[in-house]
Coordinates of C-alpha atoms (C1' of nucleotides) in Angstrom, one line a residue:
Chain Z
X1 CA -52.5 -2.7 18.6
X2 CA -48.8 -4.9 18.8
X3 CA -46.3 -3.1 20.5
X4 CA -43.7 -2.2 17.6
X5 CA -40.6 -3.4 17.9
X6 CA -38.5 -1.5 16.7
X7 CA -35.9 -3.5 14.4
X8 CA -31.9 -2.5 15.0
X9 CA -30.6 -0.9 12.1
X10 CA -27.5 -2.7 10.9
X11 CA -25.7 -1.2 8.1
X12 CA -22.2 -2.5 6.9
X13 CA -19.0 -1.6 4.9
X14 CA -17.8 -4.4 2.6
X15 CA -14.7 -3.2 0.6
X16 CA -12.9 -5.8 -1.3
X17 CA -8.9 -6.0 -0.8
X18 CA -7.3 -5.6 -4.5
X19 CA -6.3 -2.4 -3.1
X20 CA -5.9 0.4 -0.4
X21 CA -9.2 2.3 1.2
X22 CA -9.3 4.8 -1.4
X23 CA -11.6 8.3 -1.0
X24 CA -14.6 6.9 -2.2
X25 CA -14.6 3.9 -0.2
X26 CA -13.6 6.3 3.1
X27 CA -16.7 8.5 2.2
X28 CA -19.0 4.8 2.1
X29 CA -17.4 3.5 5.3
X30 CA -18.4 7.3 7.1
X31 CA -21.5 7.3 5.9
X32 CA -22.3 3.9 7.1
X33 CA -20.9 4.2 10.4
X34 CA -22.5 7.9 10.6
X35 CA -26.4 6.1 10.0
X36 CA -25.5 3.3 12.6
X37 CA -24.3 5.6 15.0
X38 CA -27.0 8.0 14.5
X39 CA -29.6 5.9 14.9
X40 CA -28.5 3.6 17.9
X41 CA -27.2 0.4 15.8
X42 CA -24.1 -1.0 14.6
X43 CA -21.7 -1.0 11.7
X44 CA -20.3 -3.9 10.2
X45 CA -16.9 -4.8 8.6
X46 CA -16.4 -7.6 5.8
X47 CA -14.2 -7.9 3.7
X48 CA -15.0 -9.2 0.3
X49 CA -12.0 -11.8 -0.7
X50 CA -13.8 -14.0 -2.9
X51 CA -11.4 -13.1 -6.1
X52 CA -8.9 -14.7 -4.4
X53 CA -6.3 -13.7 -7.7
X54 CA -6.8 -10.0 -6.9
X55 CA -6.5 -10.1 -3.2
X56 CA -3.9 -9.6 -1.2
X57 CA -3.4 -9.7 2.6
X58 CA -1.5 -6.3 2.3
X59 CA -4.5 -4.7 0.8
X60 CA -6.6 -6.1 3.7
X61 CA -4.2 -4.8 6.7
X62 CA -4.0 -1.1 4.5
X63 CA -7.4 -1.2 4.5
X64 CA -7.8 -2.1 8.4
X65 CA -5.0 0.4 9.1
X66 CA -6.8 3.5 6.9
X67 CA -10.2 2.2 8.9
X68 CA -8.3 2.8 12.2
X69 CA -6.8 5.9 11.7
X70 CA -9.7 8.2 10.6
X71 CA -11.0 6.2 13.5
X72 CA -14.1 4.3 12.0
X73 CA -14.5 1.4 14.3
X74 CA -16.2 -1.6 13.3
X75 CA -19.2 -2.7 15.8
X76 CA -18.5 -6.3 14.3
X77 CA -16.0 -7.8 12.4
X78 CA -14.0 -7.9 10.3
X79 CA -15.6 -10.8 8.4
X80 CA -14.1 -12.7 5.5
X81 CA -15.8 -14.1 2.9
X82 CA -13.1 -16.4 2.6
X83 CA -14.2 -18.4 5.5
X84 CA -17.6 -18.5 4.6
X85 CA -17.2 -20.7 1.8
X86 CA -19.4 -23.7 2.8
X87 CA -21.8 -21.5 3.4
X88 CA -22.1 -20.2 0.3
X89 CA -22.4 -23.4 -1.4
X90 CA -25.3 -24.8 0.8
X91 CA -27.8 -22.3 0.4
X92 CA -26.8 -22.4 -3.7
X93 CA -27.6 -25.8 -3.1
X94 CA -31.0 -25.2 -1.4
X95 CA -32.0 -23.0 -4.2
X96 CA -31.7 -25.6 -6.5
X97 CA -33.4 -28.1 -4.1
X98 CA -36.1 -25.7 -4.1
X99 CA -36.3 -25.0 -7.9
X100 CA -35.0 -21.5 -8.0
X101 CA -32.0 -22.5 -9.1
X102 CA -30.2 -24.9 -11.5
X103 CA -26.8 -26.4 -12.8
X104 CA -25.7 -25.2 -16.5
X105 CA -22.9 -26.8 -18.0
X106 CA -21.7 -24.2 -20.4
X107 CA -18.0 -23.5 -21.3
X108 CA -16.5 -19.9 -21.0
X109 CA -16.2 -20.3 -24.2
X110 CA -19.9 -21.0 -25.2
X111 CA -21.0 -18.5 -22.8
X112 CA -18.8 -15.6 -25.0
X113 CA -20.0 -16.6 -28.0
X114 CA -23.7 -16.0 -26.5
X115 CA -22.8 -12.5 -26.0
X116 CA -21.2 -11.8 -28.9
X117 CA -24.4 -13.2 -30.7
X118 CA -26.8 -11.1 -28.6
X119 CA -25.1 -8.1 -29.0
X120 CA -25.1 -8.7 -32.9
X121 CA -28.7 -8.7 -32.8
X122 CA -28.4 -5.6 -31.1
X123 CA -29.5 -6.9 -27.4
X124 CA -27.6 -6.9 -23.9
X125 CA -25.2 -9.9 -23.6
X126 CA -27.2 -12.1 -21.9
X127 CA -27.3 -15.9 -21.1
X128 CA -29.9 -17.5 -23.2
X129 CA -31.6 -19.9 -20.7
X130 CA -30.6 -23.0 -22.4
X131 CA -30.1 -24.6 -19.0
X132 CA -33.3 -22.9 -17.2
X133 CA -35.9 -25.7 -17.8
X134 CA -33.7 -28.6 -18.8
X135 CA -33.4 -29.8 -14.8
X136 CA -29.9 -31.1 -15.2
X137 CA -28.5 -33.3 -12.1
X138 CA -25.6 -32.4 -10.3
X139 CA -23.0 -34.2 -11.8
X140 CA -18.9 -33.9 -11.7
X141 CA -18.2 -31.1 -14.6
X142 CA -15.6 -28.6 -14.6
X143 CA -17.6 -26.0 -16.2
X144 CA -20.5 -26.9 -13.9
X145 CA -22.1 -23.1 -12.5
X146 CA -25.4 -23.2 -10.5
X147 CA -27.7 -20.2 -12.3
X148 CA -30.4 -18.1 -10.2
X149 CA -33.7 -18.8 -12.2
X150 CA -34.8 -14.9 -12.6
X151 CA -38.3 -14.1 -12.7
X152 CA -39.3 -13.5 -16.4
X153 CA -42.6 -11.8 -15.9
X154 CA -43.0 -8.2 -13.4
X155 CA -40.2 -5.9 -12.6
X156 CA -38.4 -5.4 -9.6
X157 CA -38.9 -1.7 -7.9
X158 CA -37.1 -1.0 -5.2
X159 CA -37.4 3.1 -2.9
X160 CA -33.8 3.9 -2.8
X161 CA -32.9 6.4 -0.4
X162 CA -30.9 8.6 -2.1
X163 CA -32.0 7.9 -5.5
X164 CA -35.5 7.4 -5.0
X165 CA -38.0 4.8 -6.9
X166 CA -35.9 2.8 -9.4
X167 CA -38.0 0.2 -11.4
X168 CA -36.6 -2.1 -13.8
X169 CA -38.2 -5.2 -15.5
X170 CA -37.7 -8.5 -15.0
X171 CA -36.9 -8.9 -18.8
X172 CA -34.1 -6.7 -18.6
X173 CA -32.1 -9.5 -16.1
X174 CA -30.7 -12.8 -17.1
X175 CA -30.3 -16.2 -15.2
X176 CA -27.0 -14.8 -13.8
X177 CA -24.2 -17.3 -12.3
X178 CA -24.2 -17.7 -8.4
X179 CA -21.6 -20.3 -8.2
X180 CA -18.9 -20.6 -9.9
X181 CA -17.2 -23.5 -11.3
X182 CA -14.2 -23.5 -9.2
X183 CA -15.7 -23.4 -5.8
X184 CA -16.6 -20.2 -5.2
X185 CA -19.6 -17.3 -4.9
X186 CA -20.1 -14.6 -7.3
X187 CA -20.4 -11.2 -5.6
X188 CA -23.9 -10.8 -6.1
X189 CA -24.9 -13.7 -4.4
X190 CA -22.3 -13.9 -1.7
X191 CA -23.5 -10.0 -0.2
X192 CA -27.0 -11.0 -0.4
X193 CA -26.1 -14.2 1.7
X194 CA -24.4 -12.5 4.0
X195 CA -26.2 -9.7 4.2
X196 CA -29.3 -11.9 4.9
X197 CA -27.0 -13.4 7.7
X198 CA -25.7 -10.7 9.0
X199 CA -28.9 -9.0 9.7
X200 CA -28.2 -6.1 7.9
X201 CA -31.1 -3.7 7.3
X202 CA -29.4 -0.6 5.8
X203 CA -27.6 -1.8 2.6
X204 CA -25.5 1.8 2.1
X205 CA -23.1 1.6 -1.1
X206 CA -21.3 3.2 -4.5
X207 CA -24.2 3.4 -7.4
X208 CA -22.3 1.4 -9.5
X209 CA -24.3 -1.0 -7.9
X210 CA -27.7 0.3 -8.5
X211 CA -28.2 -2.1 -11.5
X212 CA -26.9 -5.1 -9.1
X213 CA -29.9 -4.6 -6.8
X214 CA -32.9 -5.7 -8.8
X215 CA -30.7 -9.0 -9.6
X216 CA -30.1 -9.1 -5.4
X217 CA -33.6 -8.3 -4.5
X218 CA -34.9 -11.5 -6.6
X219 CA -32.6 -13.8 -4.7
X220 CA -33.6 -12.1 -1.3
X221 CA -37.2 -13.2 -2.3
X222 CA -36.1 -16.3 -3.3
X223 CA -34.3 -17.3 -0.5
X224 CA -37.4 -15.7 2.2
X225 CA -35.4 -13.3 3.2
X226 CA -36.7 -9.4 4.4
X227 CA -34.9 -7.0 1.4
X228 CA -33.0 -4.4 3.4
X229 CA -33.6 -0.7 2.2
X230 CA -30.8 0.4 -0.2
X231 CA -29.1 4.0 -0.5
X232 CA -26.5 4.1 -3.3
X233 CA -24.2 6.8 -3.1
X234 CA -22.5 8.8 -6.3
X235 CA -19.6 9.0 -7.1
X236 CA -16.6 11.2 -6.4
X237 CA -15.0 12.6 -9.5
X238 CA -11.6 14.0 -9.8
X239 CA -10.9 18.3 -9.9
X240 CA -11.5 17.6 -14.2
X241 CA -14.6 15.7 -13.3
X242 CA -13.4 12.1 -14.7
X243 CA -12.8 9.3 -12.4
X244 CA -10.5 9.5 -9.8
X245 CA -7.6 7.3 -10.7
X246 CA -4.3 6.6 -9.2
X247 CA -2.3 8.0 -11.9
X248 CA -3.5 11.4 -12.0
X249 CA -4.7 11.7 -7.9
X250 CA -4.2 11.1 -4.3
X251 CA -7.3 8.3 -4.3
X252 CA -5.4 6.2 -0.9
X253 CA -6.8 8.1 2.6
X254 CA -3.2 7.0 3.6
X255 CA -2.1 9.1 1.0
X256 CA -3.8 12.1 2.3
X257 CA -2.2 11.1 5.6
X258 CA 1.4 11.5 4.1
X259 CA 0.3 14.7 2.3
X260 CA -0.3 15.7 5.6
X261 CA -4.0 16.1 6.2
X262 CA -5.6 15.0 9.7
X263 CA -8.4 12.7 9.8
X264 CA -11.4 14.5 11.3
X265 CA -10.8 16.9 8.8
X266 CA -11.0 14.1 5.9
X267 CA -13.9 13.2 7.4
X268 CA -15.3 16.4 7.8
X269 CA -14.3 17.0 3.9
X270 CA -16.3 14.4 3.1
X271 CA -19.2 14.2 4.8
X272 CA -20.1 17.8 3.1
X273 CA -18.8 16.1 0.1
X274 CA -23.0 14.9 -1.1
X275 CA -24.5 16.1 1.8
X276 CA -25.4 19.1 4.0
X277 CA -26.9 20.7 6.6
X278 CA -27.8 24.2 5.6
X279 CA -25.3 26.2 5.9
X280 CA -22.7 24.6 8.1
X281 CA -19.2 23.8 7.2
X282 CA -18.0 22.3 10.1
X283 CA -18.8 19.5 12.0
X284 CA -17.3 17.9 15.1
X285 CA -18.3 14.3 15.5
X286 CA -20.6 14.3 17.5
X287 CA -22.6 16.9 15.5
X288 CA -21.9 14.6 12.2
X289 CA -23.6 12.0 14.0
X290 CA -26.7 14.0 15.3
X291 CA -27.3 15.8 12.0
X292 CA -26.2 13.2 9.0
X293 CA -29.0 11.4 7.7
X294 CA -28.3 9.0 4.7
X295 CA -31.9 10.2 3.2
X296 CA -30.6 13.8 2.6
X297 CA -27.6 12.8 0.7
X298 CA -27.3 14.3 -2.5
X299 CA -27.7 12.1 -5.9
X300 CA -25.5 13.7 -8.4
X301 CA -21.7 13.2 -8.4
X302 CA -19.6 15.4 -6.8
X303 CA -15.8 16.5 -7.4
X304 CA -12.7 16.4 -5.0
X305 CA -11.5 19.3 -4.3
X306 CA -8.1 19.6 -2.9
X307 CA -8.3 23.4 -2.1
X308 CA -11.1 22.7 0.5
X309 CA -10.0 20.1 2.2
X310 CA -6.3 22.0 2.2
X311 CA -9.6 25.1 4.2
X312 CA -11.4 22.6 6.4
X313 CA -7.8 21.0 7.4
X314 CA -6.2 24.3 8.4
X315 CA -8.6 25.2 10.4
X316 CA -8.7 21.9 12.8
X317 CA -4.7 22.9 12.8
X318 CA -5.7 26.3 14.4
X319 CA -8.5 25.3 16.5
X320 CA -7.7 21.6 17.9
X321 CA -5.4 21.3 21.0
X322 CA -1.7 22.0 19.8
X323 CA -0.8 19.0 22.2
X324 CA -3.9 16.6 20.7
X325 CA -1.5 17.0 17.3
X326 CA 1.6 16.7 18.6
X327 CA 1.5 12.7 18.0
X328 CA 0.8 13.0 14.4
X329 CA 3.1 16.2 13.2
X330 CA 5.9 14.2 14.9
X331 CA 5.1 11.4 12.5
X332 CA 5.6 14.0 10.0
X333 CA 8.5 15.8 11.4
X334 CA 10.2 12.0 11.5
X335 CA 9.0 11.2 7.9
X336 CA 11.0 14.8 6.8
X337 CA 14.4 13.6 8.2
X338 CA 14.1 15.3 11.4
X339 CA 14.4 13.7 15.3
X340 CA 12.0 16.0 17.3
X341 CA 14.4 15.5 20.1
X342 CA 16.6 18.2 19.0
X343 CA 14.5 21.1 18.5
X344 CA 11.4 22.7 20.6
X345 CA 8.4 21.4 21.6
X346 CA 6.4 20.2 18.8
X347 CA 3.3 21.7 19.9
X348 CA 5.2 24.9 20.7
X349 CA 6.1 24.7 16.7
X350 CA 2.6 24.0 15.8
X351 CA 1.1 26.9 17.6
X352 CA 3.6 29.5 16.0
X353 CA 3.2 27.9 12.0
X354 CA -0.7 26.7 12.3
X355 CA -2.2 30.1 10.7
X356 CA 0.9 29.5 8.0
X357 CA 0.6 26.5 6.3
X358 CA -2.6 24.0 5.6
X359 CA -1.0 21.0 5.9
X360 CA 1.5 18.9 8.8
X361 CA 3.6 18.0 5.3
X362 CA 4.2 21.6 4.9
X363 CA 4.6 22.2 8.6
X364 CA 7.7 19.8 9.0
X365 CA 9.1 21.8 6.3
X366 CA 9.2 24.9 7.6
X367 CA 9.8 23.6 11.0
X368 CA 13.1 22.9 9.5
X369 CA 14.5 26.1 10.4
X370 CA 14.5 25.1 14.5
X371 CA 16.0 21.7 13.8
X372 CA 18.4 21.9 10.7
X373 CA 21.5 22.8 11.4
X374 CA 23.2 26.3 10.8
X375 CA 25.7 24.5 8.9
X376 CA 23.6 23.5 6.4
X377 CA 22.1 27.0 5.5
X378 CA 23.2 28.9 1.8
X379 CA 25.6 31.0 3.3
X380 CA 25.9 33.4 0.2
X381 CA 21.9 33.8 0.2
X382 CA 22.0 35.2 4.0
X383 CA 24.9 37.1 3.2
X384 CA 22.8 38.8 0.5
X385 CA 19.8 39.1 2.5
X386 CA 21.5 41.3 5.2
X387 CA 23.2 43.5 2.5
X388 CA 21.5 46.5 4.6
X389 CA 23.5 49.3 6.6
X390 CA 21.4 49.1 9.9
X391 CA 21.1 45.3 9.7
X392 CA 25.1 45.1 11.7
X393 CA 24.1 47.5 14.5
X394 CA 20.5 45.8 14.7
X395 CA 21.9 42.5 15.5
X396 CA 24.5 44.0 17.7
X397 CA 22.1 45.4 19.6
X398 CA 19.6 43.1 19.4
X399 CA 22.2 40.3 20.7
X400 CA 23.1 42.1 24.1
X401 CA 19.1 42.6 25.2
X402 CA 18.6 39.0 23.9
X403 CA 21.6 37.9 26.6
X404 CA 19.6 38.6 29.3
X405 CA 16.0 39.0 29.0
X406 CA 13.5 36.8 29.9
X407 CA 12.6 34.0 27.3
X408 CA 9.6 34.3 26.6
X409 CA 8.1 36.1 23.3
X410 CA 6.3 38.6 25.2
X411 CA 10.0 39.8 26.8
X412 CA 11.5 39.5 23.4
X413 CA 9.0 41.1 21.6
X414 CA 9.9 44.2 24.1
X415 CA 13.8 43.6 23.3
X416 CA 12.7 44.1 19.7
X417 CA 10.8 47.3 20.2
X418 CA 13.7 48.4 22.2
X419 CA 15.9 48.0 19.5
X420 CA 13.7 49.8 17.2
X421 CA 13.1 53.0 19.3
X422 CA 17.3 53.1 20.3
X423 CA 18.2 52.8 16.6
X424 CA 15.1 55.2 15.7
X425 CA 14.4 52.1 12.7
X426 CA 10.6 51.3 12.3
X427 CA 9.8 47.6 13.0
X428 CA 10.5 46.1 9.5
X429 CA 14.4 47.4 9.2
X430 CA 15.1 45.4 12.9
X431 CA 12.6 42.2 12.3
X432 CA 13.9 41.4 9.2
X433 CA 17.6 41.4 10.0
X434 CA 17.1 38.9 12.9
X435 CA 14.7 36.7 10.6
X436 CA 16.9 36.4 8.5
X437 CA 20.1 35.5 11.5
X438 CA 17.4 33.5 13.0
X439 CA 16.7 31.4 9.5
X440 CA 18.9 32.1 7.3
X441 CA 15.5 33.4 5.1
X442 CA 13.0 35.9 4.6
X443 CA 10.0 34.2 5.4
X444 CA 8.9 32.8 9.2
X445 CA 6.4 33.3 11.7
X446 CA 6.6 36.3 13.8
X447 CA 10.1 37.3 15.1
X448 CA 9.3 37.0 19.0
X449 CA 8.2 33.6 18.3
X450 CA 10.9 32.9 15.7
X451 CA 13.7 33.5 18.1
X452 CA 11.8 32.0 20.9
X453 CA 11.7 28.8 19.3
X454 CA 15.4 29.2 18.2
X455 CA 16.4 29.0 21.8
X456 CA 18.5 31.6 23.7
X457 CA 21.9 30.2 23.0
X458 CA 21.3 28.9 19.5
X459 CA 19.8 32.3 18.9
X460 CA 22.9 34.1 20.3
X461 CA 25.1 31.7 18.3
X462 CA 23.1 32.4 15.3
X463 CA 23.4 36.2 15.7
X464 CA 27.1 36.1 15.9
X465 CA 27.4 33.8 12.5
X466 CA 25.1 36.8 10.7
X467 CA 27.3 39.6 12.0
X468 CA 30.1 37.6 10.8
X469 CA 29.0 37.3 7.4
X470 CA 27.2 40.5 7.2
X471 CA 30.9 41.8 7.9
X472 CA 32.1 39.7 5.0
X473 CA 30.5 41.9 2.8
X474 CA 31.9 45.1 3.6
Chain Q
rG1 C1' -26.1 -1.2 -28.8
rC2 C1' -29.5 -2.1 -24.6
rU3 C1' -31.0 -0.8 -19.3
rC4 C1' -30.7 2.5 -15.3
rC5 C1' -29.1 7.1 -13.2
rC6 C1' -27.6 12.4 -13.1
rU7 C1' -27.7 18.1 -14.5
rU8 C1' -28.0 25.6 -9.4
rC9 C1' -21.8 30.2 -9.4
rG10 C1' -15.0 27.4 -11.6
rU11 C1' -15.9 23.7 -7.2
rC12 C1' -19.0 21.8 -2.8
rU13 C1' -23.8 23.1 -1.9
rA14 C1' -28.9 25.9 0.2
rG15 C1' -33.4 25.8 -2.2
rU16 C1' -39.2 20.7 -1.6
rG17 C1' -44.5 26.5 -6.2
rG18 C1' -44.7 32.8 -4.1
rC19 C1' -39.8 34.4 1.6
rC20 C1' -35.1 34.0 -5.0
rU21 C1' -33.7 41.1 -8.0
rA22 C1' -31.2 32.6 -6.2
rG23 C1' -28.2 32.2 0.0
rG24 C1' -23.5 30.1 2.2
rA25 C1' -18.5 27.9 1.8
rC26 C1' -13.8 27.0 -1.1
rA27 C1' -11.1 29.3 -4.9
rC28 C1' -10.4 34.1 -7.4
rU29 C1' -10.2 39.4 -6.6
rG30 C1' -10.3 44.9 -4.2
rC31 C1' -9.4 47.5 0.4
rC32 C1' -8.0 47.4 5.6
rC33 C1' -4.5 45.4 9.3
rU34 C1' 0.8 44.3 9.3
rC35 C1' 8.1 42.9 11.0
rU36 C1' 8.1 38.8 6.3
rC37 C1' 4.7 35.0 5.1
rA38 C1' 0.2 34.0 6.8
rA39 C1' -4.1 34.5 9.6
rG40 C1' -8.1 38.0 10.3
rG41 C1' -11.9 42.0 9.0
rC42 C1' -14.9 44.5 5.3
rG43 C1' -16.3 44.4 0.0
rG44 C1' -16.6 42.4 -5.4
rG45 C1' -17.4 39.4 -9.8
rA46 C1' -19.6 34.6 -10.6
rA47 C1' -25.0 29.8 -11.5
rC48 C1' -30.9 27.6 -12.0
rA49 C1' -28.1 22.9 -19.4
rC50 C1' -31.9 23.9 -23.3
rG51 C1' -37.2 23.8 -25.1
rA52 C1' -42.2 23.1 -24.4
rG53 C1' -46.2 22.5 -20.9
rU54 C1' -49.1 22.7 -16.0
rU55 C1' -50.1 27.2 -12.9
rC56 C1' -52.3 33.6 -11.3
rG57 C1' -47.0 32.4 -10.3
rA58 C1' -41.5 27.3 -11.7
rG59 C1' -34.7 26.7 -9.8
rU60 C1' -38.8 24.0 -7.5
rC61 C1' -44.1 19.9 -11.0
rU62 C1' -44.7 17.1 -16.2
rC63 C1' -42.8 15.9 -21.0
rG64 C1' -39.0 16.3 -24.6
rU65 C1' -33.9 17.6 -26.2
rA66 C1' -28.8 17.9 -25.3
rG67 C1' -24.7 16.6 -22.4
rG68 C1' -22.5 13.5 -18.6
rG69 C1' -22.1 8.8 -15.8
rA70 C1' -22.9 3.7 -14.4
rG71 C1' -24.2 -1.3 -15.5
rC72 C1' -24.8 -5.2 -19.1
rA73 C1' -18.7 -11.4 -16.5
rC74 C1' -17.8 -18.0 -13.6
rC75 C1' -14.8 -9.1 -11.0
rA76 C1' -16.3 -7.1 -7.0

RNA sequence: GCUCCCUUCGUCUAGUGGCCUAGGACACUGCCCUCUCAAGGCGGGAACACGAGUUCGAGUCUCGUAGGGAGCACCA
């Protein structure tokens, strides 16, 4: 028996640039890269820029940029269709060398009122074949199109792997256009030639291409070409179940980025998002890559759901090295106004709000309270909050232990407790007080770790301004 | 209109004929913990779209019905 040689699986993302990487597209690109990197072969980038009206070169470098930072590198690539014009063109040529194709001469024009009268007689808009069997040279035309000759008889089945068997019949498809008029591919041609030339074996896409690949697999045959195995995946509605659309959701992953969300936990999100294993939740990388197999995705659609991802987010905040985030919440903390620079560490910061807040968005904003200035805080609101009669001898005390103890919350949590037991107050009448000197609000992590962050002399400063105005009131 | 696809808690899902009086997670909710807000711990309610059939036995297989979606371009 032959030795089998085992063929490298290939699979590749092909997003066209009319727009950024949305969620959908993010989801397609993981799960492509998760079946090459599974199984030992590589992933593929090209960009599909054939409708050169709706491309743009912003939409390609958002696209590349959204790739980069969830960190879903490209084996090969990227690849432009662009540049693969002449390409394109020879091999249309060879199928009508080789009879499987042919030039039709119709107008737009012609071609509308041919699906206008199908659908009248109550059939799919089709083209009517006038063209098939006529063998028309190549001549100069500007409405000349080279058709694909579809088989008429059979039907075309294809094993999807998340679908399953698909069979639809050769009567169903038309002789569909392959080259355009003004130069260029039509998408389903184009993939299947690069494809084909690319050596991809793993065709992994949205099912709104499902009835595209019966139409694909003819040309495959046509041109000789091995038909790669096909996995369409469903499609991600909104929280209502409709489509996800930009002007009722967050669909750009960059989006999610400015909302605040890191990007293993995007991808974690949505790897679960039509897939599973068991009963697992998380996944690191490396256990996405073991355990994701494209044949156990699910085939229904599914529905984005914010309050998860908001879950699966917060916990990477608590678990993953405070200094591994410290990069991105400073992007955050910059985006909110404020120059890191002039406050604590940011990874001190992160460790002390991570159990309080699911995103780096909300982060920054209640890391305000270490970098905004005193100035700037509601003078009349503090005021109100320390309308207590312990609060003045709280702070008094509290500030003359502060002086001198050792900075570190452990030591200040002891100054507090101090405070409490000398004043013969329970915990809540001497915390509050000093969150409220410390913030000028109710609301903040832990006191110890409150003032720590606050720093010793801004702390003291801080205590003096809220005896001063807790005076006021009197 | 025609073709194809889909259907388990509110949501993401487990389930591949008996282990299912249907499991987990998010969300919701009760209690505990507690210096605020959280986080955490222990509980709770909540689903097999419907109808036939196959079978000793169906969430799991078959058919039908209903509902939903996608495609039907010289757009990808």
């Amino acid at each position: 028996m032959a030795a089998h040689i085992p063929m490298t699986v290939r699979t590749r993302f092909a997003p066209s640039p009319t727009g950024f990487l949305h969620i959908g597209g993010a989801r397609t690109a993981l799960y492509c890269w998760l079946e090459a990197r599974r199984r030992g072969g590589e992933f593929i980038l090209r960009i599909e820029d054939t409708d050169r009206e709706r491309s743009t070169d912003a939409a390609v470098q958002a696209i590349l940029d959204a790739m980069q930072w969830l960190d879903l590198a490209a084996d090969e690539g990227p690849f432009y269709q662009t540049k693969r014009q002449e390409r394109y063109q020879q091999v249309a040529e060879e199928l009508v060398a080789a009879g499987k194709a042919y030039y039709a001469y119709e107008s737009k024009q012609e071609i509308e009122a041919m699906r206008e009268a199908a659908m009248a007689a109550g059939e799919k808009p089709r083209y009517n074949g006038y063209y098939r069997d006529r063998n028309e040279p190549r001549r100069e035309d500007p409405n000349r199109v080279i058709r694909f000759r579809n088989p008429i008889e059979g039907s075309v089945v294809f094993e999807d792997k998340v679908k399953g068997r698909i069979e639809i019949a050769n009567s169903e498809l038309d002789d569909l256009v392959i080259f355009r008029s003004d130069g260029w591919p039509t998408y389903n041609f184009a993939v299947v030639v690069d494809d084909i030339d690319m050596g991809i074996t793993e065709v992994i896409r949205g099912d709104d291409h499902v009835n595209n690949t019966p139409r694909q697999i003819n040309i495959y045959r046509a041109l000789g070409a091995a038909v790669p195995e096909f996995a369409h995946l469903p499609m991600i509605l909104d929280k209502e179940g409709k489509k996800l659309s930009k002007r009722t959701n967050s669909v750009s992953v960059m989006e999610y980025r400015a909302d605040g969300f890191l990007p293993h936990a995007i991808l974690n999100y949505l790897v679960r998002l039509g897939w599973s294993h068991g009963d697992q939740e998380l996944f690191s990388r490396q256990e996405m890559i073991s355990l994701f197999d494209i044949a156990d995705v699910n085939k229904a659609a599914s529905r984005f759901d914010t309050e998860k991802l908001a879950w699966v987010n917060q916990h990477y905040l608590k678990t993953d090295d405070p200094q591994s985030l410290a990069a991105e919440f400073e992007w955050h903390l910059r985006r909110a106004g404020i120059d890191p620079s002039t406050g604590p560490a940011p990874a001190d910061v992160i460790v002390a709000l991570r159990e309080r807040v699911h995103t780096l968005k909300e982060m920054a904003e209640k890391a305000m309270i270490w970098y905004a200035p005193i100035a700037e805080w509601d003078d009349k609101a503090v005021a109100k909050h320390l309308k207590n009669s312990t609060a003045p001898a709280v702070l008094d005390a509290a500030k003359t232990l502060l002086a001198e103890c050792s900075w570190k919350p452990e030591p200040i949590h002891q100054v507090i407790e101090q405070v409490a037991t000398k004043l013969e107050l329970g915990m809540g009448k001497v915390a509050q007080p000093l969150r409220v000197a410390m913030t000028g609000t109710q609301v903040s992590p832990s006191i110890e770790h409150t003032i720590y962050l606050v720093g010793r002399g801004e702390a003291l400063q801080r205590i003096d301004a809220a005896i001063a105005l807790a005076q006021g009131l009197s």
